[in-house]
Amino acid sequence: MRSTISKYVTAFAVLASSVSFAQAADVEVLHWWTSGGEAAALNVLKKDLEEQGIGWQDMPVAGGGGTQAMTVLRARVTSGNAPTAVQMLGFDITDWAKEGALANLNEVASAEGWDKVVPEALQKFSKYDGQWVAAPVNVHSTNWVWANKKILDDLGIAQPTTWDELVAAMEKVKESGKTAVAHGGQPWQDATIFDAVVMATGGPEFYQKAFIDLDKEALGSDTMKEAFDRMTVIRSFVDDNFSGRDWNLASAMVINDEAAFQFMGDWAKGEFLKAGKKPDEDFLCFRFPGTQKQVTFNSDQFAMFKQGDKPSEEQKALAKAIMSPSFQSAFNVVKGSVPARTDVPDTDFDACGKKGMKDLAAASESGNLFGSMAHGHANPASVKNAMYDVITAQFNGEYDSETAVQELVSAVELAQ
Ligand code: BGC
C-alpha cells in the first residue's frame, strides 16, 4: 500500500514540475525507461535531439511494462494537459487513436518512406484508419532466458532446450544453494513469464487461439491448466524475497552471481551491458525452452498527442529522429531490443542482438511471430489487465490451476 501511495506521490510531483517548466519548443516525453539500461538507451535519443536543437522535457514514470505510465497519461489527458510524445505499446496506441487524441504523422511518414521499411506486424499498431499515429523505435521480445554462465558452468549445466531440462537445471541450482530463478513478483512480470510458458506448453496455434483470438475453449483447456501447473513449478524456484521486486533488481541477481536464470524480455540485456557484462562470456541469452522457433514481440512506439490541427515541428522532428536508421542501430544496441526498421544492418549488435534480429526475421517468415499478451500486443488493456489478475493470483497460490483456468475464462469474458 505504502509503495502504491509513494508511486502516486512521485507521479504527481513529476507531473507538477513538468506543468510549470515545459517550454514551447521542447518536446515533453512521457516514458517508463527508468532502469540503468533503459536510461542509458534513452540518453541516446536525448542526445540525438539535442544535436538538432530540440529541448527535452523529461516525464519519467517508473514501473516496468508501463502500467503506471499509462495511469499517469490518462490523468494528464483528462486534465487537458497531454504530453507532446508518449512511449506506448500496441493496443494502447490503437485505443488512444480511437479517441482521436493522436496527431497524424502521414506527412513525415511519406517523406521518410516508412511504409517500405516498417514490417506489417508493427504497422498494425503504428497506423490507425490508414494514418500513421506512432513511430516505432524497436522490437522487443518476451520469450528469452538470461542466464549466469559461471553458475551453469560450475554446476555442469548445459543450456536447457526442453521444459524437463529446464526443471532439472533449476533443481540443480537450488540444491547448490543459489537462487534458480530471479524474479520480481509484479503482475506484468508474472505475465511475462506466462507468455513463454503458454507458448512452450501449447505451441503457437494454442497461443494464437488463447491469447489473441480469446477462444473460450483454449482459455479453459487442459493445456492452459498445464501451463498454470508449470507456473507453480517456477514459483517453487524463486527466492523468498521475490514479491514486489523490480525487474532490473531481478536482473542484478543474475548479474551478481546470486541467481542462475531470469525469464524476461530483452530489455534485461540492457542491464547486463550497463554492468559491463558480455554475452557468451558472462551471460547467455537463449529462447525459453520449447519456444526456440517462436517470437512473442512487443514494440515501443512514440505517439504524438494532438496540439493543434497538425503535429508541431518538434513532434515531426522527434518522429523523424526515432525512425532514422543510424539512430535505430545506436539506440537498440544499448536497449537490448532490435530495430523496428527492417533495413538496419546488424553490424554493431552483439551476439544476442544478432540472434534477436535473425529470430525475428525467421519467425515472421514462418508464421511464428505473435504479439505479446503481457506487453499489450495481443489484446487491449482491459483484457490484458484481467489476465494479469488471474495469472498473479495463481502464481501467489490464491488459485489452484483448475480454478485459475475457470477464472481466466470468466475474467476475459467480462473484460471484453
Ligand atoms: C517495454 C520496454 C521496457 C520494459 C520494462 C516493456 O513493456 O517495451 O521498453 O524496458 O517494459 O520496463
Short mmCIF file of C-alpha atoms in Angstrom, two decimals, chain A:
data_model
loop_
_atom_site.label_atom_id
_atom_site.label_comp_id
_atom_site.label_asym_id
_atom_site.label_seq_id
_atom_site.Cartn_x
_atom_site.Cartn_y
_atom_site.Cartn_z
CA MET A 1 0.00 0.00 0.00
CA ARG A 2 2.70 2.39 1.05
CA SER A 3 4.62 1.76 -2.16
CA THR A 4 1.46 2.41 -4.20
CA ILE A 5 0.91 5.73 -2.43
CA SER A 6 4.53 6.75 -2.88
CA LYS A 7 4.32 5.88 -6.57
CA TYR A 8 1.38 8.23 -6.96
CA VAL A 9 3.07 10.95 -4.93
CA THR A 10 6.13 10.64 -7.16
CA ALA A 11 3.99 10.60 -10.27
CA PHE A 12 2.13 13.75 -9.29
CA ALA A 13 5.29 15.52 -8.18
CA VAL A 14 6.79 14.85 -11.58
CA LEU A 15 3.53 15.96 -13.15
CA ALA A 16 3.53 19.24 -11.26
CA SER A 17 7.11 20.02 -12.19
CA SER A 18 6.53 19.27 -15.84
CA VAL A 19 3.50 21.54 -15.91
CA SER A 20 5.38 24.53 -14.60
CA PHE A 21 8.61 24.23 -16.58
CA ALA A 22 7.71 22.90 -20.04
CA GLN A 23 8.96 25.22 -22.79
CA ALA A 24 7.06 25.76 -26.01
CA ALA A 25 9.91 24.48 -28.21
CA ASP A 26 10.62 21.44 -26.07
CA VAL A 27 9.25 18.02 -26.56
CA GLU A 28 7.85 16.64 -23.36
CA VAL A 29 8.24 12.88 -23.42
CA LEU A 30 6.35 10.57 -21.10
CA HIS A 31 8.06 7.19 -20.74
CA TRP A 32 8.89 4.43 -18.26
CA TRP A 33 12.54 3.95 -19.08
CA THR A 34 13.99 4.47 -15.61
CA SER A 35 16.29 1.48 -15.01
CA GLY A 36 20.05 1.84 -15.61
CA GLY A 37 19.97 0.14 -19.01
CA GLU A 38 16.81 1.92 -20.08
CA ALA A 39 18.12 5.34 -19.05
CA ALA A 40 21.33 4.70 -21.00
CA ALA A 41 19.27 3.96 -24.11
CA LEU A 42 17.06 7.00 -23.54
CA ASN A 43 20.19 9.16 -23.41
CA VAL A 44 20.99 8.15 -26.98
CA LEU A 45 17.65 9.67 -28.02
CA LYS A 46 18.03 12.77 -25.85
CA LYS A 47 21.49 13.47 -27.32
CA ASP A 48 20.24 12.92 -30.85
CA LEU A 49 17.55 15.57 -30.35
CA GLU A 50 19.87 17.93 -28.50
CA GLU A 51 22.12 17.95 -31.55
CA GLN A 52 19.15 19.16 -33.57
CA GLY A 53 18.48 21.95 -31.08
CA ILE A 54 15.32 20.37 -29.66
CA GLY A 55 14.90 20.62 -25.90
CA TRP A 56 13.86 17.55 -23.91
CA GLN A 57 11.33 17.78 -21.11
CA ASP A 58 11.59 14.52 -19.23
CA MET A 59 8.47 12.89 -17.82
CA PRO A 60 9.56 9.52 -16.42
CA VAL A 61 7.01 7.33 -14.67
CA ALA A 62 8.74 4.34 -13.07
CA GLY A 63 7.16 0.93 -13.34
CA GLY A 64 8.18 -1.85 -15.73
CA GLY A 65 5.80 -2.67 -18.54
CA GLY A 66 4.31 0.84 -18.37
CA THR A 67 1.19 0.22 -16.26
CA GLN A 68 1.81 3.25 -14.03
CA ALA A 69 2.86 5.38 -17.00
CA MET A 70 -0.48 4.69 -18.68
CA THR A 71 -2.35 5.69 -15.49
CA VAL A 72 -0.49 9.00 -15.32
CA LEU A 73 -1.07 9.57 -19.04
CA ARG A 74 -4.82 9.14 -18.60
CA ALA A 75 -4.78 11.70 -15.76
CA ARG A 76 -2.78 14.17 -17.84
CA VAL A 77 -5.04 13.91 -20.86
CA THR A 78 -8.19 14.13 -18.72
CA SER A 79 -6.93 17.36 -17.18
CA GLY A 80 -6.30 18.81 -20.66
CA ASN A 81 -2.53 18.68 -20.36
CA ALA A 82 -1.36 15.90 -22.69
CA PRO A 83 2.41 15.43 -23.06
CA THR A 84 3.92 16.03 -26.51
CA ALA A 85 5.07 12.47 -27.03
CA VAL A 86 4.42 9.22 -25.21
CA GLN A 87 6.09 5.81 -25.17
CA MET A 88 3.32 3.31 -25.84
CA LEU A 89 2.68 -0.32 -26.56
CA GLY A 90 0.43 -1.99 -29.13
CA PHE A 91 -3.25 -1.78 -28.31
CA ASP A 92 -2.77 1.31 -26.10
CA ILE A 93 -1.85 3.19 -29.28
CA THR A 94 -4.98 1.92 -31.01
CA ASP A 95 -7.14 2.87 -28.01
CA TRP A 96 -5.83 6.47 -27.96
CA ALA A 97 -6.11 6.74 -31.74
CA LYS A 98 -9.75 5.65 -31.49
CA GLU A 99 -10.34 8.53 -29.10
CA GLY A 100 -8.96 10.92 -31.73
CA ALA A 101 -6.14 12.06 -29.43
CA LEU A 102 -3.15 11.30 -31.64
CA ALA A 103 -1.52 13.51 -34.25
CA ASN A 104 -1.45 12.36 -37.85
CA LEU A 105 2.17 11.66 -38.87
CA ASN A 106 1.46 10.87 -42.52
CA GLU A 107 3.42 13.81 -43.87
CA VAL A 108 6.69 12.81 -42.21
CA ALA A 109 5.97 9.09 -42.78
CA SER A 110 5.60 9.52 -46.52
CA ALA A 111 8.54 11.92 -46.82
CA GLU A 112 10.70 9.35 -44.99
CA GLY A 113 9.26 6.24 -46.68
CA TRP A 114 8.14 4.46 -43.50
CA ASP A 115 5.69 2.22 -45.39
CA LYS A 116 8.55 0.40 -47.08
CA VAL A 117 10.72 -0.24 -44.02
CA VAL A 118 8.32 -0.92 -41.13
CA PRO A 119 7.04 -4.51 -41.08
CA GLU A 120 3.31 -5.21 -41.25
CA ALA A 121 3.24 -6.63 -37.71
CA LEU A 122 4.28 -3.20 -36.38
CA GLN A 123 2.27 -1.12 -38.84
CA LYS A 124 -0.82 -2.78 -37.42
CA PHE A 125 -0.19 -0.65 -34.32
CA SER A 126 1.61 2.38 -35.80
CA LYS A 127 -1.32 3.11 -38.08
CA TYR A 128 -4.96 3.70 -37.35
CA ASP A 129 -7.54 4.07 -40.06
CA GLY A 130 -4.78 4.30 -42.67
CA GLN A 131 -2.96 7.11 -40.85
CA TRP A 132 0.41 6.90 -39.18
CA VAL A 133 -0.11 7.75 -35.50
CA ALA A 134 3.12 6.41 -33.94
CA ALA A 135 6.79 5.95 -34.74
CA PRO A 136 8.17 2.53 -33.73
CA VAL A 137 11.59 2.68 -32.12
CA ASN A 138 12.26 -1.01 -31.61
CA VAL A 139 11.10 -4.59 -31.37
CA HIS A 140 11.50 -6.38 -28.05
CA SER A 141 10.51 -9.96 -27.38
CA THR A 142 9.46 -11.61 -24.19
CA ASN A 143 10.38 -15.30 -24.58
CA TRP A 144 14.03 -15.07 -23.52
CA VAL A 145 16.11 -16.62 -20.78
CA TRP A 146 19.03 -14.65 -19.31
CA ALA A 147 21.48 -16.99 -17.62
CA ASN A 148 24.58 -16.64 -15.48
CA LYS A 149 27.30 -18.52 -17.36
CA LYS A 150 29.58 -19.08 -14.38
CA ILE A 151 26.86 -20.69 -12.28
CA LEU A 152 25.86 -23.02 -15.12
CA ASP A 153 29.50 -23.93 -15.86
CA ASP A 154 30.35 -24.54 -12.19
CA LEU A 155 27.37 -26.85 -11.83
CA GLY A 156 27.91 -28.57 -15.18
CA ILE A 157 24.53 -27.45 -16.51
CA ALA A 158 24.09 -27.35 -20.29
CA GLN A 159 21.75 -24.81 -21.85
CA PRO A 160 18.28 -26.32 -21.36
CA THR A 161 16.25 -26.86 -24.54
CA THR A 162 13.11 -28.52 -23.16
CA TRP A 163 10.85 -27.95 -20.18
CA ASP A 164 12.18 -31.10 -18.48
CA GLU A 165 15.77 -29.99 -18.96
CA LEU A 166 14.88 -26.60 -17.56
CA VAL A 167 13.30 -28.17 -14.46
CA ALA A 168 16.36 -30.40 -13.96
CA ALA A 169 18.62 -27.35 -14.29
CA MET A 170 16.56 -25.31 -11.81
CA GLU A 171 16.69 -28.23 -9.34
CA LYS A 172 20.46 -28.45 -9.60
CA VAL A 173 20.86 -24.73 -8.95
CA LYS A 174 18.50 -24.83 -5.99
CA GLU A 175 20.41 -27.76 -4.45
CA SER A 176 23.62 -25.75 -4.76
CA GLY A 177 22.16 -23.05 -2.50
CA LYS A 178 21.89 -20.38 -5.21
CA THR A 179 18.59 -18.97 -6.42
CA ALA A 180 17.42 -20.77 -9.54
CA VAL A 181 15.02 -18.11 -10.84
CA ALA A 182 15.48 -14.37 -10.30
CA HIS A 183 12.00 -12.94 -10.40
CA GLY A 184 10.08 -9.90 -9.31
CA GLY A 185 6.55 -10.65 -8.15
CA GLN A 186 4.65 -7.93 -10.01
CA PRO A 187 1.68 -8.74 -12.24
CA TRP A 188 3.36 -7.71 -15.50
CA GLN A 189 6.45 -9.80 -14.66
CA ASP A 190 4.35 -12.86 -13.80
CA ALA A 191 2.54 -12.34 -17.11
CA THR A 192 5.83 -12.02 -19.00
CA ILE A 193 6.82 -15.49 -17.80
CA PHE A 194 3.34 -16.77 -18.65
CA ASP A 195 3.77 -15.59 -22.27
CA ALA A 196 6.70 -18.00 -22.65
CA VAL A 197 5.19 -20.81 -20.58
CA VAL A 198 1.93 -20.83 -22.56
CA MET A 199 3.84 -20.78 -25.85
CA ALA A 200 6.08 -23.64 -24.69
CA THR A 201 3.19 -25.68 -23.30
CA GLY A 202 0.62 -25.27 -26.05
CA GLY A 203 2.64 -24.22 -29.09
CA PRO A 204 1.99 -21.35 -31.50
CA GLU A 205 -1.54 -22.31 -32.57
CA PHE A 206 -2.64 -22.56 -28.99
CA TYR A 207 -1.03 -19.19 -28.13
CA GLN A 208 -2.88 -17.62 -31.04
CA LYS A 209 -6.22 -19.14 -30.07
CA ALA A 210 -5.99 -18.42 -26.35
CA PHE A 211 -4.26 -15.04 -26.17
CA ILE A 212 -5.05 -13.37 -29.48
CA ASP A 213 -8.40 -14.85 -30.54
CA LEU A 214 -9.54 -15.25 -26.90
CA ASP A 215 -11.06 -18.58 -27.81
CA LYS A 216 -13.06 -19.76 -24.79
CA GLU A 217 -12.22 -23.40 -25.32
CA ALA A 218 -8.48 -22.73 -25.45
CA LEU A 219 -8.61 -20.44 -22.42
CA GLY A 220 -10.48 -23.10 -20.45
CA SER A 221 -8.49 -26.09 -21.71
CA ASP A 222 -6.35 -28.72 -20.01
CA THR A 223 -3.39 -27.22 -21.87
CA MET A 224 -3.99 -23.93 -20.07
CA LYS A 225 -4.23 -25.84 -16.80
CA GLU A 226 -0.88 -27.46 -17.56
CA ALA A 227 0.61 -24.01 -18.22
CA PHE A 228 -0.59 -22.89 -14.78
CA ASP A 229 0.88 -26.08 -13.27
CA ARG A 230 4.21 -25.08 -14.79
CA MET A 231 3.90 -21.62 -13.21
CA THR A 232 3.59 -23.39 -9.85
CA VAL A 233 6.80 -25.26 -10.61
CA ILE A 234 8.59 -21.99 -11.45
CA ARG A 235 7.18 -20.42 -8.29
CA SER A 236 8.99 -23.11 -6.27
CA PHE A 237 12.33 -21.92 -7.66
CA VAL A 238 12.15 -18.19 -6.82
CA ASP A 239 13.70 -16.80 -3.64
CA ASP A 240 11.71 -15.74 -0.54
CA ASN A 241 12.01 -12.02 -1.29
CA PHE A 242 10.61 -12.07 -4.82
CA SER A 243 7.37 -10.27 -4.01
CA GLY A 244 7.18 -6.75 -5.47
CA ARG A 245 10.82 -6.73 -6.63
CA ASP A 246 11.51 -4.58 -9.70
CA TRP A 247 12.61 -6.49 -12.81
CA ASN A 248 16.01 -4.79 -13.00
CA LEU A 249 16.80 -5.88 -9.44
CA ALA A 250 15.99 -9.42 -10.51
CA SER A 251 18.41 -8.97 -13.45
CA ALA A 252 21.00 -7.77 -10.93
CA MET A 253 20.73 -11.10 -9.10
CA VAL A 254 21.83 -12.90 -12.26
CA ILE A 255 24.49 -10.26 -12.94
CA ASN A 256 25.90 -10.61 -9.39
CA ASP A 257 26.15 -14.42 -9.43
CA GLU A 258 23.26 -14.83 -6.97
CA ALA A 259 20.81 -16.43 -9.38
CA ALA A 260 21.06 -18.62 -12.46
CA PHE A 261 18.12 -17.60 -14.66
CA GLN A 262 15.77 -14.73 -15.37
CA PHE A 263 12.82 -15.23 -17.72
CA MET A 264 12.39 -11.75 -19.12
CA GLY A 265 12.19 -9.69 -22.30
CA ASP A 266 15.38 -8.48 -23.94
CA TRP A 267 15.32 -5.14 -22.12
CA ALA A 268 17.11 -7.25 -19.46
CA LYS A 269 20.17 -7.28 -21.73
CA GLY A 270 20.43 -3.53 -21.26
CA GLU A 271 21.10 -4.14 -17.55
CA PHE A 272 23.81 -6.74 -18.24
CA LEU A 273 25.55 -4.40 -20.69
CA LYS A 274 25.28 -1.45 -18.30
CA ALA A 275 27.01 -3.62 -15.67
CA GLY A 276 29.87 -4.29 -18.14
CA LYS A 277 28.87 -7.92 -18.74
CA LYS A 278 29.47 -9.65 -22.07
CA PRO A 279 27.22 -12.13 -23.88
CA ASP A 280 28.66 -15.67 -24.11
CA GLU A 281 31.40 -14.75 -21.60
CA ASP A 282 29.40 -13.64 -18.56
CA PHE A 283 25.82 -14.33 -19.55
CA LEU A 284 23.86 -16.41 -22.00
CA CYS A 285 20.74 -15.44 -23.90
CA PHE A 286 18.50 -18.11 -25.33
CA ARG A 287 14.84 -18.66 -26.07
CA PHE A 288 12.64 -20.09 -23.33
CA PRO A 289 12.89 -23.89 -23.74
CA GLY A 290 10.23 -25.08 -26.16
CA THR A 291 9.86 -21.71 -27.90
CA GLN A 292 13.05 -21.77 -29.97
CA LYS A 293 11.22 -21.00 -33.23
CA GLN A 294 8.72 -18.51 -31.85
CA VAL A 295 8.94 -14.84 -31.04
CA THR A 296 6.39 -13.12 -28.79
CA PHE A 297 7.08 -9.49 -29.55
CA ASN A 298 6.29 -6.02 -28.33
CA SER A 299 7.34 -2.76 -29.89
CA ASP A 300 7.91 0.55 -28.12
CA GLN A 301 6.43 3.28 -30.23
CA PHE A 302 6.16 7.01 -29.73
CA ALA A 303 2.75 8.50 -30.27
CA MET A 304 2.37 12.28 -30.52
CA PHE A 305 -0.58 13.86 -28.80
CA LYS A 306 -2.51 16.43 -30.83
CA GLN A 307 -1.57 20.01 -30.03
CA GLY A 308 -3.47 21.57 -32.90
CA ASP A 309 -4.57 20.59 -36.39
CA LYS A 310 -1.14 19.36 -37.37
CA PRO A 311 1.81 17.89 -35.49
CA SER A 312 4.25 20.58 -34.31
CA GLU A 313 7.70 20.94 -35.86
CA GLU A 314 9.22 19.39 -32.71
CA GLN A 315 6.88 16.41 -32.88
CA LYS A 316 7.79 15.87 -36.52
CA ALA A 317 11.49 16.18 -35.72
CA LEU A 318 11.17 13.65 -32.89
CA ALA A 319 9.32 11.19 -35.13
CA LYS A 320 11.92 11.61 -37.86
CA ALA A 321 14.81 11.17 -35.40
CA ILE A 322 13.30 7.99 -33.97
CA MET A 323 13.00 6.48 -37.42
CA SER A 324 16.48 7.30 -38.68
CA PRO A 325 18.41 4.08 -39.44
CA SER A 326 21.58 5.18 -37.63
CA PHE A 327 19.59 6.11 -34.53
CA GLN A 328 17.70 2.80 -34.61
CA SER A 329 21.01 0.98 -34.58
CA ALA A 330 22.66 3.10 -31.86
CA PHE A 331 19.61 3.04 -29.59
CA ASN A 332 18.79 -0.65 -29.85
CA VAL A 333 22.39 -1.76 -29.34
CA VAL A 334 22.10 -0.22 -25.86
CA LYS A 335 18.44 -1.03 -25.15
CA GLY A 336 18.60 -4.78 -25.81
CA SER A 337 15.90 -4.64 -28.46
CA VAL A 338 16.28 -4.83 -32.23
CA PRO A 339 15.44 -2.14 -34.81
CA ALA A 340 11.85 -1.60 -35.89
CA ARG A 341 13.09 -0.92 -39.42
CA THR A 342 13.95 -3.95 -41.49
CA ASP A 343 16.80 -2.22 -43.35
CA VAL A 344 19.20 -1.64 -40.42
CA PRO A 345 22.36 -3.78 -40.59
CA ASP A 346 23.25 -5.98 -37.58
CA THR A 347 26.92 -4.94 -37.74
CA ASP A 348 27.02 -3.08 -34.43
CA PHE A 349 24.94 -5.60 -32.48
CA ASP A 350 26.38 -8.19 -30.06
CA ALA A 351 25.67 -11.92 -30.30
CA CYS A 352 22.29 -11.64 -28.52
CA GLY A 353 21.23 -8.71 -30.70
CA LYS A 354 22.24 -10.56 -33.87
CA LYS A 355 20.30 -13.60 -32.69
CA GLY A 356 17.30 -11.38 -31.87
CA MET A 357 17.31 -9.94 -35.38
CA LYS A 358 17.68 -13.36 -37.01
CA ASP A 359 14.96 -14.93 -34.83
CA LEU A 360 12.58 -12.08 -35.61
CA ALA A 361 13.06 -12.35 -39.36
CA ALA A 362 12.74 -16.15 -39.29
CA ALA A 363 9.65 -16.11 -37.05
CA SER A 364 7.99 -13.52 -39.24
CA GLU A 365 8.76 -15.58 -42.35
CA SER A 366 7.49 -18.87 -40.90
CA GLY A 367 4.32 -17.53 -39.26
CA ASN A 368 5.79 -17.81 -35.77
CA LEU A 369 5.62 -14.15 -34.77
CA PHE A 370 2.95 -13.30 -32.19
CA GLY A 371 2.03 -10.19 -30.25
CA SER A 372 2.93 -10.48 -26.57
CA MET A 373 -0.05 -10.87 -24.26
CA ALA A 374 1.94 -9.49 -21.32
CA HIS A 375 3.05 -6.37 -23.19
CA GLY A 376 -0.13 -5.16 -24.82
CA HIS A 377 0.26 -6.67 -28.27
CA ALA A 378 -2.37 -9.40 -28.09
CA ASN A 379 -5.36 -7.51 -26.70
CA PRO A 380 -6.46 -4.12 -25.33
CA ALA A 381 -5.51 -3.16 -21.78
CA SER A 382 -8.88 -4.20 -20.33
CA VAL A 383 -8.32 -7.83 -21.35
CA LYS A 384 -4.61 -7.72 -20.55
CA ASN A 385 -5.26 -6.46 -17.02
CA ALA A 386 -7.98 -9.07 -16.46
CA MET A 387 -5.45 -11.75 -17.41
CA TYR A 388 -2.78 -10.20 -15.17
CA ASP A 389 -5.10 -10.52 -12.15
CA VAL A 390 -5.67 -14.23 -12.66
CA ILE A 391 -2.05 -15.05 -13.52
CA THR A 392 -0.77 -13.23 -10.42
CA ALA A 393 -3.38 -14.72 -8.10
CA GLN A 394 -2.47 -18.21 -9.29
CA PHE A 395 1.27 -17.55 -9.05
CA ASN A 396 0.82 -16.49 -5.46
CA GLY A 397 -1.20 -19.56 -4.58
CA GLU A 398 -4.62 -17.90 -4.29
CA TYR A 399 -6.00 -20.17 -7.01
CA ASP A 400 -5.06 -23.72 -7.88
CA SER A 401 -4.59 -24.36 -11.62
CA GLU A 402 -8.13 -25.66 -12.10
CA THR A 403 -9.66 -22.56 -10.51
CA ALA A 404 -7.26 -20.28 -12.41
CA VAL A 405 -8.44 -21.69 -15.72
CA GLN A 406 -12.10 -21.04 -14.83
CA GLU A 407 -11.27 -17.56 -13.55
CA LEU A 408 -9.36 -16.80 -16.74
CA VAL A 409 -12.35 -17.71 -18.90
CA SER A 410 -14.75 -15.55 -16.91
CA ALA A 411 -12.36 -12.62 -16.40
CA VAL A 412 -11.67 -12.42 -20.14
CA GLU A 413 -15.36 -12.66 -20.96
CA LEU A 414 -16.19 -9.83 -18.55
CA ALA A 415 -13.37 -7.63 -19.83
CA GLN A 416 -14.49 -7.69 -23.47
#
